[in-house]
Each structure stands twice: as structure tokens, then as C-alpha cells.
């Protein structure tokens, strides 16, 4: 459970640092245009999502190979589902929208962006719960 807790809090730190700190701040930096910010964001979130998949697999392995609680398994499942929805349903919509913006098309902000943020909040809450359960277990 200690390994699962360490992996979970590493994952949580990455989500908080990138999604809730780096992502909004990059557009406030001097000289960062929307296309430049989108390009950076795409690279950063692609890397984050790859690492998240690795961390999710590692948390599952730590729980399944060691001692575990039902609560930790449920929390891991919930967080994994949120990540899967982000990767399969929301990220492709965001990529299509950013492709249009990078091509010079103007239009309203994507609702997918708001959905992704909402899912990030749920994922962060799930990771906090999972980490607490892993520490307690």
C-alpha cells in the first residue's frame, strides 16, 4: 500500500502542477500567443497523459500484487475511468479544436475544454481519496 500511496501522490502532484498551475499560467507569460500556448499545451498534456497511463498501471500492479482494500480498488477504478474518458472522448475533441485554431480559424471556446477541466477536478479528488485510502490501508 505504501508503493500505491507514493505513486498516487506523485500522480496527483503532476496533475495539480500541470493542469491547475502550468496550463493557465502559460497564456499569461509575455509573448506567448494563443497558437504558441496551444502548441506547448498539446506537447505537455500528451506527455502528462502518457505518464498518467504508466502511473495508473503501476498503481493497479501495486494494489493487485500487494495488500489492498476494497476502497483503494474502487478509487483506482474510478480514477482510471476518468483518465480513460479524457483520453478517448475529450482529448480528440480538444485536438480537433486546437487544429482549427492553429489553422487560423476563429470561433467560440470548446465545451470539451470545460469538460476536461471538470474531469481533472474529479480525477484530483479521486487521487486524494485513493492516496488517503492507500496510506490508511
mmCIF file of N, CA and C in Angstrom:
data_model
loop_
_atom_site.group_PDB
_atom_site.id
_atom_site.type_symbol
_atom_site.label_atom_id
_atom_site.label_comp_id
_atom_site.label_asym_id
_atom_site.label_seq_id
_atom_site.Cartn_x
_atom_site.Cartn_y
_atom_site.Cartn_z
ATOM 1 N N UNK A 1 0.835 -1.203 0.000
ATOM 2 C CA UNK A 1 0.000 0.000 0.000
ATOM 3 C C UNK A 1 0.870 1.254 0.000
ATOM 4 N N UNK A 2 2.049 1.169 0.584
ATOM 5 C CA UNK A 2 2.935 2.334 0.608
ATOM 6 C C UNK A 2 3.371 2.717 -0.810
ATOM 7 N N UNK A 3 3.637 1.720 -1.627
ATOM 8 C CA UNK A 3 4.020 1.989 -3.022
ATOM 9 C C UNK A 3 2.852 2.619 -3.771
ATOM 10 N N UNK A 4 1.652 2.087 -3.568
ATOM 11 C CA UNK A 4 0.465 2.646 -4.220
ATOM 12 C C UNK A 4 0.257 4.091 -3.785
ATOM 13 N N UNK A 5 0.465 4.377 -2.494
ATOM 14 C CA UNK A 5 0.313 5.749 -1.995
ATOM 15 C C UNK A 5 1.344 6.675 -2.636
ATOM 16 N N UNK A 6 2.588 6.232 -2.710
ATOM 17 C CA UNK A 6 3.643 7.068 -3.307
ATOM 18 C C UNK A 6 3.350 7.347 -4.780
ATOM 19 N N UNK A 7 2.945 6.330 -5.510
ATOM 20 C CA UNK A 7 2.616 6.513 -6.923
ATOM 21 C C UNK A 7 1.425 7.449 -7.082
ATOM 22 N N UNK A 8 0.432 7.287 -6.224
ATOM 23 C CA UNK A 8 -0.775 8.107 -6.297
ATOM 24 C C UNK A 8 -0.458 9.573 -6.035
ATOM 25 N N UNK A 9 0.337 9.849 -5.013
ATOM 26 C CA UNK A 9 0.642 11.243 -4.707
ATOM 27 C C UNK A 9 1.590 11.859 -5.735
ATOM 28 N N UNK A 10 2.420 11.048 -6.372
ATOM 29 C CA UNK A 10 3.229 11.542 -7.491
ATOM 30 C C UNK A 10 2.312 11.946 -8.639
ATOM 31 N N UNK A 11 1.358 11.099 -8.939
ATOM 32 C CA UNK A 11 0.370 11.358 -9.999
ATOM 33 C C UNK A 11 -0.425 12.617 -9.673
ATOM 34 N N UNK A 12 -0.896 12.723 -8.445
ATOM 35 C CA UNK A 12 -1.654 13.900 -8.027
ATOM 36 C C UNK A 12 -0.822 15.176 -8.189
ATOM 37 N N UNK A 13 0.421 15.131 -7.782
ATOM 38 C CA UNK A 13 1.290 16.303 -7.914
ATOM 39 C C UNK A 13 1.460 16.737 -9.357
ATOM 40 N N UNK A 14 1.577 15.774 -10.248
ATOM 41 C CA UNK A 14 1.717 16.111 -11.666
ATOM 42 C C UNK A 14 0.438 16.751 -12.200
ATOM 43 N N UNK A 15 -0.710 16.185 -11.849
ATOM 44 C CA UNK A 15 -1.984 16.740 -12.312
ATOM 45 C C UNK A 15 -2.175 18.158 -11.779
ATOM 46 N N UNK A 16 -1.926 18.349 -10.493
ATOM 47 C CA UNK A 16 -2.089 19.685 -9.911
ATOM 48 C C UNK A 16 -1.113 20.687 -10.524
ATOM 49 N N UNK A 17 0.135 20.281 -10.676
ATOM 50 C CA UNK A 17 1.155 21.191 -11.196
ATOM 51 C C UNK A 17 0.929 21.574 -12.656
ATOM 52 N N UNK A 18 0.539 20.620 -13.452
ATOM 53 C CA UNK A 18 0.376 20.901 -14.885
ATOM 54 C C UNK A 18 -1.010 21.457 -15.184
ATOM 55 N N UNK A 19 -2.050 20.773 -14.739
ATOM 56 C CA UNK A 19 -3.406 21.167 -15.120
ATOM 57 C C UNK A 19 -3.874 22.451 -14.452
ATOM 58 N N UNK A 20 -3.476 22.634 -13.204
ATOM 59 C CA UNK A 20 -4.019 23.764 -12.456
ATOM 60 C C UNK A 20 -3.014 24.888 -12.229
ATOM 61 N N UNK A 21 -1.759 24.689 -12.636
ATOM 62 C CA UNK A 21 -0.767 25.746 -12.491
ATOM 63 C C UNK A 21 -0.162 26.127 -13.841
ATOM 64 N N UNK A 22 0.496 25.177 -14.489
ATOM 65 C CA UNK A 22 1.180 25.476 -15.757
ATOM 66 C C UNK A 22 0.213 25.878 -16.855
ATOM 67 N N UNK A 23 -0.842 25.108 -17.025
ATOM 68 C CA UNK A 23 -1.754 25.345 -18.154
ATOM 69 C C UNK A 23 -2.343 26.748 -18.162
ATOM 70 N N UNK A 24 -2.919 27.223 -17.064
ATOM 71 C CA UNK A 24 -3.484 28.571 -17.119
ATOM 72 C C UNK A 24 -2.428 29.673 -17.143
ATOM 73 N N UNK A 25 -1.274 29.436 -16.522
ATOM 74 C CA UNK A 25 -0.267 30.494 -16.444
ATOM 75 C C UNK A 25 0.483 30.726 -17.750
ATOM 76 N N UNK A 26 0.627 29.692 -18.567
ATOM 77 C CA UNK A 26 1.430 29.861 -19.783
ATOM 78 C C UNK A 26 0.856 30.938 -20.705
ATOM 79 N N UNK A 27 -0.459 31.119 -20.697
ATOM 80 C CA UNK A 27 -1.070 32.119 -21.563
ATOM 81 C C UNK A 27 -0.895 33.535 -21.017
ATOM 82 N N UNK A 28 -0.436 33.667 -19.800
ATOM 83 C CA UNK A 28 -0.196 34.992 -19.204
ATOM 84 C C UNK A 28 1.246 35.440 -19.356
ATOM 85 N N UNK A 29 2.112 34.549 -19.817
ATOM 86 C CA UNK A 29 3.520 34.892 -19.978
ATOM 87 C C UNK A 29 3.686 35.855 -21.147
ATOM 88 N N UNK A 30 4.582 36.830 -21.020
ATOM 89 C CA UNK A 30 4.806 37.787 -22.107
ATOM 90 C C UNK A 30 5.236 37.083 -23.393
ATOM 91 N N UNK A 31 4.616 37.459 -24.476
ATOM 92 C CA UNK A 31 4.995 36.941 -25.789
ATOM 93 C C UNK A 31 4.386 35.609 -26.159
ATOM 94 N N UNK A 32 3.633 34.998 -25.259
ATOM 95 C CA UNK A 32 3.026 33.709 -25.585
ATOM 96 C C UNK A 32 1.686 33.967 -26.276
ATOM 97 N N UNK A 33 1.636 33.640 -27.546
ATOM 98 C CA UNK A 33 0.411 33.803 -28.326
ATOM 99 C C UNK A 33 -0.481 32.579 -28.117
ATOM 100 N N UNK A 34 -1.713 32.670 -28.535
ATOM 101 C CA UNK A 34 -2.626 31.529 -28.416
ATOM 102 C C UNK A 34 -2.078 30.327 -29.189
ATOM 103 N N UNK A 35 -1.642 30.493 -30.447
ATOM 104 C CA UNK A 35 -1.093 29.324 -31.151
ATOM 105 C C UNK A 35 0.132 28.729 -30.447
ATOM 106 N N UNK A 36 1.019 29.568 -29.941
ATOM 107 C CA UNK A 36 2.196 29.069 -29.230
ATOM 108 C C UNK A 36 1.774 28.343 -27.949
ATOM 109 N N UNK A 37 0.858 28.929 -27.190
ATOM 110 C CA UNK A 37 0.363 28.294 -25.969
ATOM 111 C C UNK A 37 -0.316 26.963 -26.242
ATOM 112 N N UNK A 38 -1.101 26.909 -27.330
ATOM 113 C CA UNK A 38 -1.753 25.651 -27.704
ATOM 114 C C UNK A 38 -0.730 24.581 -28.081
ATOM 115 N N UNK A 39 0.283 24.991 -28.814
ATOM 116 C CA UNK A 39 1.334 24.040 -29.194
ATOM 117 C C UNK A 39 2.058 23.490 -27.981
ATOM 118 N N UNK A 40 2.399 24.365 -27.053
ATOM 119 C CA UNK A 40 3.051 23.932 -25.808
ATOM 120 C C UNK A 40 2.105 23.023 -25.026
ATOM 121 N N UNK A 41 0.853 23.440 -24.909
ATOM 122 C CA UNK A 41 -0.122 22.660 -24.152
ATOM 123 C C UNK A 41 -0.319 21.267 -24.709
ATOM 124 N N UNK A 42 -0.357 21.166 -26.021
ATOM 125 C CA UNK A 42 -0.525 19.851 -26.638
ATOM 126 C C UNK A 42 0.629 18.935 -26.292
ATOM 127 N N UNK A 43 1.850 19.457 -26.354
ATOM 128 C CA UNK A 43 3.026 18.643 -26.014
ATOM 129 C C UNK A 43 3.022 18.245 -24.545
ATOM 130 N N UNK A 44 2.746 19.205 -23.679
ATOM 131 C CA UNK A 44 2.773 18.958 -22.238
ATOM 132 C C UNK A 44 1.688 17.957 -21.837
ATOM 133 N N UNK A 45 0.467 18.145 -22.336
ATOM 134 C CA UNK A 45 -0.611 17.245 -21.950
ATOM 135 C C UNK A 45 -0.455 15.861 -22.572
ATOM 136 N N UNK A 46 0.117 15.772 -23.751
ATOM 137 C CA UNK A 46 0.391 14.452 -24.333
ATOM 138 C C UNK A 46 1.390 13.701 -23.451
ATOM 139 N N UNK A 47 2.423 14.393 -23.000
ATOM 140 C CA UNK A 47 3.408 13.771 -22.118
ATOM 141 C C UNK A 47 2.779 13.409 -20.774
ATOM 142 N N UNK A 48 2.000 14.321 -20.208
ATOM 143 C CA UNK A 48 1.332 14.050 -18.937
ATOM 144 C C UNK A 48 0.439 12.824 -19.061
ATOM 145 N N UNK A 49 -0.346 12.751 -20.111
ATOM 146 C CA UNK A 49 -1.269 11.627 -20.260
ATOM 147 C C UNK A 49 -0.535 10.299 -20.415
ATOM 148 N N UNK A 50 0.593 10.305 -21.115
ATOM 149 C CA UNK A 50 1.384 9.066 -21.237
ATOM 150 C C UNK A 50 1.889 8.639 -19.856
ATOM 151 N N UNK A 51 2.390 9.589 -19.090
ATOM 152 C CA UNK A 51 2.894 9.282 -17.748
ATOM 153 C C UNK A 51 1.747 8.834 -16.838
ATOM 154 N N UNK A 52 0.576 9.452 -16.991
ATOM 155 C CA UNK A 52 -0.583 9.044 -16.193
ATOM 156 C C UNK A 52 -0.965 7.591 -16.459
ATOM 157 N N UNK A 53 -0.907 7.172 -17.703
ATOM 158 C CA UNK A 53 -1.224 5.784 -18.027
ATOM 159 C C UNK A 53 -0.219 4.859 -17.341
ATOM 160 N N UNK A 54 1.050 5.208 -17.383
ATOM 161 C CA UNK A 54 2.076 4.401 -16.722
ATOM 162 C C UNK A 54 1.814 4.356 -15.215
ATOM 163 N N UNK A 55 1.505 5.503 -14.618
ATOM 164 C CA UNK A 55 1.236 5.541 -13.186
ATOM 165 C C UNK A 55 -0.019 4.739 -12.830
ATOM 166 N N UNK A 56 -1.051 4.831 -13.654
ATOM 167 C CA UNK A 56 -2.266 4.058 -13.388
ATOM 168 C C UNK A 56 -1.967 2.558 -13.402
ATOM 169 N N UNK A 57 -1.214 2.116 -14.386
ATOM 170 C CA UNK A 57 -0.838 0.695 -14.465
ATOM 171 C C UNK A 57 0.000 0.310 -13.243
ATOM 172 N N UNK A 58 0.911 1.176 -12.843
ATOM 173 C CA UNK A 58 1.767 0.894 -11.683
ATOM 174 C C UNK A 58 0.947 0.835 -10.389
ATOM 175 N N UNK A 59 -0.024 1.733 -10.234
ATOM 176 C CA UNK A 59 -0.882 1.699 -9.043
ATOM 177 C C UNK A 59 -1.683 0.403 -9.026
ATOM 178 N N UNK A 60 -2.269 0.045 -10.170
ATOM 179 C CA UNK A 60 -3.008 -1.218 -10.240
ATOM 180 C C UNK A 60 -2.107 -2.386 -9.867
ATOM 181 N N UNK A 61 -0.898 -2.418 -10.410
ATOM 182 C CA UNK A 61 0.028 -3.518 -10.113
ATOM 183 C C UNK A 61 0.371 -3.553 -8.622
ATOM 184 N N UNK A 62 0.644 -2.385 -8.039
ATOM 185 C CA UNK A 62 0.983 -2.332 -6.610
ATOM 186 C C UNK A 62 -0.175 -2.850 -5.761
ATOM 187 N N UNK A 63 -1.389 -2.486 -6.136
ATOM 188 C CA UNK A 63 -2.546 -2.937 -5.363
ATOM 189 C C UNK A 63 -2.814 -4.423 -5.567
ATOM 190 N N UNK A 64 -2.718 -4.890 -6.792
ATOM 191 C CA UNK A 64 -3.048 -6.285 -7.076
ATOM 192 C C UNK A 64 -1.970 -7.255 -6.599
ATOM 193 N N UNK A 65 -0.730 -6.794 -6.540
ATOM 194 C CA UNK A 65 0.371 -7.663 -6.100
ATOM 195 C C UNK A 65 0.608 -7.603 -4.595
ATOM 196 N N UNK A 66 0.075 -6.570 -3.950
ATOM 197 C CA UNK A 66 0.282 -6.425 -2.519
ATOM 198 C C UNK A 66 -1.026 -6.461 -1.771
ATOM 199 N N UNK A 67 -0.945 -5.987 -0.535
ATOM 200 C CA UNK A 67 -2.181 -5.890 0.234
ATOM 201 C C UNK A 67 -3.008 -4.742 -0.334
ATOM 202 N N UNK A 68 -4.311 -4.867 -0.217
ATOM 203 C CA UNK A 68 -5.179 -3.855 -0.808
ATOM 204 C C UNK A 68 -6.495 -3.824 -0.055
ATOM 205 N N UNK A 69 -7.179 -2.721 -0.210
ATOM 206 C CA UNK A 69 -8.507 -2.593 0.367
ATOM 207 C C UNK A 69 -9.503 -2.430 -0.772
ATOM 208 N N UNK A 70 -10.742 -2.770 -0.484
ATOM 209 C CA UNK A 70 -11.790 -2.602 -1.483
ATOM 210 C C UNK A 70 -11.914 -1.130 -1.868
ATOM 211 N N UNK A 71 -11.818 -0.239 -0.880
ATOM 212 C CA UNK A 71 -11.908 1.194 -1.155
ATOM 213 C C UNK A 71 -10.826 1.667 -2.107
ATOM 214 N N UNK A 72 -9.604 1.185 -1.903
ATOM 215 C CA UNK A 72 -8.499 1.577 -2.787
ATOM 216 C C UNK A 72 -8.725 1.059 -4.205
ATOM 217 N N UNK A 73 -9.252 -0.163 -4.320
ATOM 218 C CA UNK A 73 -9.532 -0.701 -5.651
ATOM 219 C C UNK A 73 -10.632 0.092 -6.349
ATOM 220 N N UNK A 74 -11.676 0.450 -5.605
ATOM 221 C CA UNK A 74 -12.771 1.247 -6.188
ATOM 222 C C UNK A 74 -12.253 2.618 -6.607
ATOM 223 N N UNK A 75 -11.460 3.265 -5.750
ATOM 224 C CA UNK A 75 -10.915 4.591 -6.076
ATOM 225 C C UNK A 75 -9.999 4.514 -7.295
ATOM 226 N N UNK A 76 -9.188 3.475 -7.376
ATOM 227 C CA UNK A 76 -8.303 3.304 -8.531
ATOM 228 C C UNK A 76 -9.127 3.107 -9.798
ATOM 229 N N UNK A 77 -10.196 2.319 -9.685
ATOM 230 C CA UNK A 77 -11.083 2.125 -10.834
ATOM 231 C C UNK A 77 -11.719 3.429 -11.282
ATOM 232 N N UNK A 78 -12.188 4.217 -10.318
ATOM 233 C CA UNK A 78 -12.837 5.492 -10.653
ATOM 234 C C UNK A 78 -11.860 6.448 -11.332
ATOM 235 N N UNK A 79 -10.670 6.559 -10.782
ATOM 236 C CA UNK A 79 -9.665 7.456 -11.370
ATOM 237 C C UNK A 79 -9.266 6.963 -12.755
ATOM 238 N N UNK A 80 -9.153 5.661 -12.908
ATOM 239 C CA UNK A 80 -8.795 5.087 -14.208
ATOM 240 C C UNK A 80 -9.874 5.356 -15.250
ATOM 241 N N UNK A 81 -11.126 5.268 -14.849
ATOM 242 C CA UNK A 81 -12.229 5.554 -15.774
ATOM 243 C C UNK A 81 -12.198 7.018 -16.202
ATOM 244 N N UNK A 82 -11.969 7.925 -15.256
ATOM 245 C CA UNK A 82 -11.882 9.353 -15.590
ATOM 246 C C UNK A 82 -10.761 9.574 -16.603
ATOM 247 N N UNK A 83 -9.596 8.986 -16.354
ATOM 248 C CA UNK A 83 -8.473 9.130 -17.286
ATOM 249 C C UNK A 83 -8.834 8.561 -18.658
ATOM 250 N N UNK A 84 -9.469 7.421 -18.681
ATOM 251 C CA UNK A 84 -9.862 6.813 -19.951
ATOM 252 C C UNK A 84 -10.830 7.703 -20.729
ATOM 253 N N UNK A 85 -11.802 8.277 -20.048
ATOM 254 C CA UNK A 85 -12.752 9.189 -20.707
ATOM 255 C C UNK A 85 -12.005 10.394 -21.273
ATOM 256 N N UNK A 86 -11.063 10.937 -20.504
ATOM 257 C CA UNK A 86 -10.285 12.067 -21.007
ATOM 258 C C UNK A 86 -9.529 11.694 -22.272
ATOM 259 N N UNK A 87 -8.894 10.533 -22.261
ATOM 260 C CA UNK A 87 -8.049 10.134 -23.392
ATOM 261 C C UNK A 87 -8.842 9.756 -24.629
ATOM 262 N N UNK A 88 -9.965 9.069 -24.437
ATOM 263 C CA UNK A 88 -10.707 8.521 -25.567
ATOM 264 C C UNK A 88 -11.772 9.482 -26.091
ATOM 265 N N UNK A 89 -12.413 10.221 -25.207
ATOM 266 C CA UNK A 89 -13.541 11.053 -25.626
ATOM 267 C C UNK A 89 -13.222 12.541 -25.693
ATOM 268 N N UNK A 90 -12.467 13.048 -24.742
ATOM 269 C CA UNK A 90 -12.304 14.504 -24.654
ATOM 270 C C UNK A 90 -11.060 14.994 -25.390
ATOM 271 N N UNK A 91 -9.930 14.333 -25.210
ATOM 272 C CA UNK A 91 -8.702 14.792 -25.873
ATOM 273 C C UNK A 91 -8.836 14.866 -27.387
ATOM 274 N N UNK A 92 -9.467 13.891 -28.062
ATOM 275 C CA UNK A 92 -9.618 14.022 -29.516
ATOM 276 C C UNK A 92 -10.416 15.265 -29.913
ATOM 277 N N UNK A 93 -11.453 15.605 -29.156
ATOM 278 C CA UNK A 93 -12.227 16.818 -29.452
ATOM 279 C C UNK A 93 -11.373 18.062 -29.254
ATOM 280 N N UNK A 94 -10.568 18.064 -28.205
ATOM 281 C CA UNK A 94 -9.676 19.204 -27.970
ATOM 282 C C UNK A 94 -8.621 19.316 -29.064
ATOM 283 N N UNK A 95 -8.134 18.200 -29.525
ATOM 284 C CA UNK A 95 -7.140 18.213 -30.606
ATOM 285 C C UNK A 95 -7.743 18.763 -31.896
ATOM 286 N N UNK A 96 -8.959 18.337 -32.202
ATOM 287 C CA UNK A 96 -9.622 18.869 -33.413
ATOM 288 C C UNK A 96 -9.801 20.380 -33.304
ATOM 289 N N UNK A 97 -10.215 20.854 -32.144
ATOM 290 C CA UNK A 97 -10.427 22.294 -31.936
ATOM 291 C C UNK A 97 -9.106 23.048 -32.043
ATOM 292 N N UNK A 98 -8.055 22.542 -31.399
ATOM 293 C CA UNK A 98 -6.772 23.243 -31.466
ATOM 294 C C UNK A 98 -6.201 23.199 -32.883
ATOM 295 N N UNK A 99 -6.458 22.129 -33.627
ATOM 296 C CA UNK A 99 -6.046 22.085 -35.041
ATOM 297 C C UNK A 99 -6.691 23.232 -35.818
ATOM 298 N N UNK A 100 -7.990 23.472 -35.558
ATOM 299 C CA UNK A 100 -8.695 24.556 -36.263
ATOM 300 C C UNK A 100 -8.127 25.918 -35.857
ATOM 301 N N UNK A 101 -7.847 26.108 -34.573
ATOM 302 C CA UNK A 101 -7.292 27.386 -34.113
ATOM 303 C C UNK A 101 -5.906 27.596 -34.716
ATOM 304 N N UNK A 102 -5.088 26.556 -34.726
ATOM 305 C CA UNK A 102 -3.742 26.673 -35.299
ATOM 306 C C UNK A 102 -3.787 26.923 -36.803
ATOM 307 N N UNK A 103 -4.873 26.515 -37.454
ATOM 308 C CA UNK A 103 -5.047 26.770 -38.888
ATOM 309 C C UNK A 103 -5.602 28.167 -39.150
ATOM 310 N N UNK A 104 -5.864 28.923 -38.083
ATOM 311 C CA UNK A 104 -6.325 30.294 -38.236
ATOM 312 C C UNK A 104 -7.814 30.482 -38.108
ATOM 313 N N UNK A 105 -8.543 29.433 -37.853
ATOM 314 C CA UNK A 105 -9.997 29.533 -37.715
ATOM 315 C C UNK A 105 -10.340 30.176 -36.374
ATOM 316 N N UNK A 106 -11.318 31.035 -36.408
ATOM 317 C CA UNK A 106 -11.779 31.697 -35.187
ATOM 318 C C UNK A 106 -13.115 31.092 -34.784
ATOM 319 N N UNK A 107 -13.393 31.078 -33.518
ATOM 320 C CA UNK A 107 -14.663 30.532 -33.068
ATOM 321 C C UNK A 107 -14.733 30.516 -31.557
ATOM 322 N N UNK A 108 -15.847 30.070 -31.031
ATOM 323 C CA UNK A 108 -16.008 30.042 -29.578
ATOM 324 C C UNK A 108 -15.116 28.982 -28.939
ATOM 325 N N UNK A 109 -14.876 29.150 -27.632
ATOM 326 C CA UNK A 109 -14.121 28.143 -26.892
ATOM 327 C C UNK A 109 -14.852 26.819 -26.929
ATOM 328 N N UNK A 110 -14.104 25.781 -26.905
ATOM 329 C CA UNK A 110 -14.661 24.442 -26.946
ATOM 330 C C UNK A 110 -15.272 24.060 -25.600
ATOM 331 N N UNK A 111 -16.454 23.459 -25.656
ATOM 332 C CA UNK A 111 -17.056 22.922 -24.428
ATOM 333 C C UNK A 111 -16.241 21.745 -23.910
ATOM 334 N N UNK A 112 -15.541 21.079 -24.811
ATOM 335 C CA UNK A 112 -14.705 19.950 -24.415
ATOM 336 C C UNK A 112 -13.641 20.399 -23.414
ATOM 337 N N UNK A 113 -13.185 21.632 -23.552
ATOM 338 C CA UNK A 113 -12.196 22.165 -22.621
ATOM 339 C C UNK A 113 -12.770 22.220 -21.209
ATOM 340 N N UNK A 114 -14.005 22.670 -21.089
ATOM 341 C CA UNK A 114 -14.658 22.720 -19.779
ATOM 342 C C UNK A 114 -14.894 21.323 -19.222
ATOM 343 N N UNK A 115 -15.249 20.391 -20.081
ATOM 344 C CA UNK A 115 -15.433 19.003 -19.652
ATOM 345 C C UNK A 115 -14.110 18.440 -19.143
ATOM 346 N N UNK A 116 -13.026 18.719 -19.863
ATOM 347 C CA UNK A 116 -11.707 18.227 -19.453
ATOM 348 C C UNK A 116 -11.334 18.782 -18.082
ATOM 349 N N UNK A 117 -11.589 20.067 -17.860
ATOM 350 C CA UNK A 117 -11.288 20.683 -16.562
ATOM 351 C C UNK A 117 -12.114 20.015 -15.461
ATOM 352 N N UNK A 118 -13.394 19.807 -15.729
ATOM 353 C CA UNK A 118 -14.237 19.130 -14.748
ATOM 354 C C UNK A 118 -13.726 17.738 -14.422
ATOM 355 N N UNK A 119 -13.296 17.015 -15.441
ATOM 356 C CA UNK A 119 -12.742 15.687 -15.220
ATOM 357 C C UNK A 119 -11.418 15.748 -14.461
ATOM 358 N N UNK A 120 -10.637 16.779 -14.688
ATOM 359 C CA UNK A 120 -9.394 16.944 -13.924
ATOM 360 C C UNK A 120 -9.687 17.160 -12.442
ATOM 361 N N UNK A 121 -10.724 17.937 -12.148
ATOM 362 C CA UNK A 121 -11.124 18.151 -10.753
ATOM 363 C C UNK A 121 -11.556 16.818 -10.133
ATOM 364 N N UNK A 122 -12.375 16.050 -10.853
ATOM 365 C CA UNK A 122 -12.797 14.735 -10.353
ATOM 366 C C UNK A 122 -11.601 13.803 -10.162
ATOM 367 N N UNK A 123 -10.687 13.832 -11.118
ATOM 368 C CA UNK A 123 -9.516 12.965 -11.023
ATOM 369 C C UNK A 123 -8.659 13.347 -9.829
ATOM 370 N N UNK A 124 -8.458 14.642 -9.612
ATOM 371 C CA UNK A 124 -7.667 15.089 -8.463
ATOM 372 C C UNK A 124 -8.329 14.663 -7.157
ATOM 373 N N UNK A 125 -9.641 14.820 -7.061
ATOM 374 C CA UNK A 125 -10.356 14.392 -5.854
ATOM 375 C C UNK A 125 -10.225 12.880 -5.663
ATOM 376 N N UNK A 126 -10.337 12.137 -6.746
ATOM 377 C CA UNK A 126 -10.180 10.688 -6.674
ATOM 378 C C UNK A 126 -8.787 10.280 -6.251
ATOM 379 N N UNK A 127 -7.782 10.997 -6.738
ATOM 380 C CA UNK A 127 -6.407 10.691 -6.353
ATOM 381 C C UNK A 127 -6.156 11.013 -4.877
ATOM 382 N N UNK A 128 -6.753 12.092 -4.385
ATOM 383 C CA UNK A 128 -6.635 12.405 -2.956
ATOM 384 C C UNK A 128 -7.249 11.281 -2.132
ATOM 385 N N UNK A 129 -8.446 10.846 -2.525
ATOM 386 C CA UNK A 129 -9.120 9.762 -1.806
ATOM 387 C C UNK A 129 -8.301 8.471 -1.882
ATOM 388 N N UNK A 130 -7.810 8.152 -3.067
ATOM 389 C CA UNK A 130 -7.004 6.941 -3.245
ATOM 390 C C UNK A 130 -5.741 7.002 -2.397
ATOM 391 N N UNK A 131 -5.074 8.136 -2.408
ATOM 392 C CA UNK A 131 -3.860 8.270 -1.601
ATOM 393 C C UNK A 131 -4.128 8.098 -0.122
ATOM 394 N N UNK A 132 -5.222 8.697 0.345
ATOM 395 C CA UNK A 132 -5.591 8.560 1.758
ATOM 396 C C UNK A 132 -5.921 7.108 2.100
ATOM 397 N N UNK A 133 -6.669 6.436 1.220
ATOM 398 C CA UNK A 133 -7.007 5.025 1.451
ATOM 399 C C UNK A 133 -5.762 4.157 1.438
ATOM 400 N N UNK A 134 -4.842 4.451 0.531
ATOM 401 C CA UNK A 134 -3.605 3.663 0.462
ATOM 402 C C UNK A 134 -2.751 3.877 1.717
ATOM 403 N N UNK A 135 -2.699 5.101 2.210
ATOM 404 C CA UNK A 135 -1.947 5.379 3.444
ATOM 405 C C UNK A 135 -2.591 4.697 4.648
ATOM 406 N N UNK A 136 -3.912 4.663 4.656
ATOM 407 C CA UNK A 136 -4.637 4.070 5.786
ATOM 408 C C UNK A 136 -4.599 2.537 5.738
ATOM 409 N N UNK A 137 -4.444 2.000 4.518
ATOM 410 C CA UNK A 137 -4.572 0.563 4.329
ATOM 411 C C UNK A 137 -3.354 -0.198 4.685
#
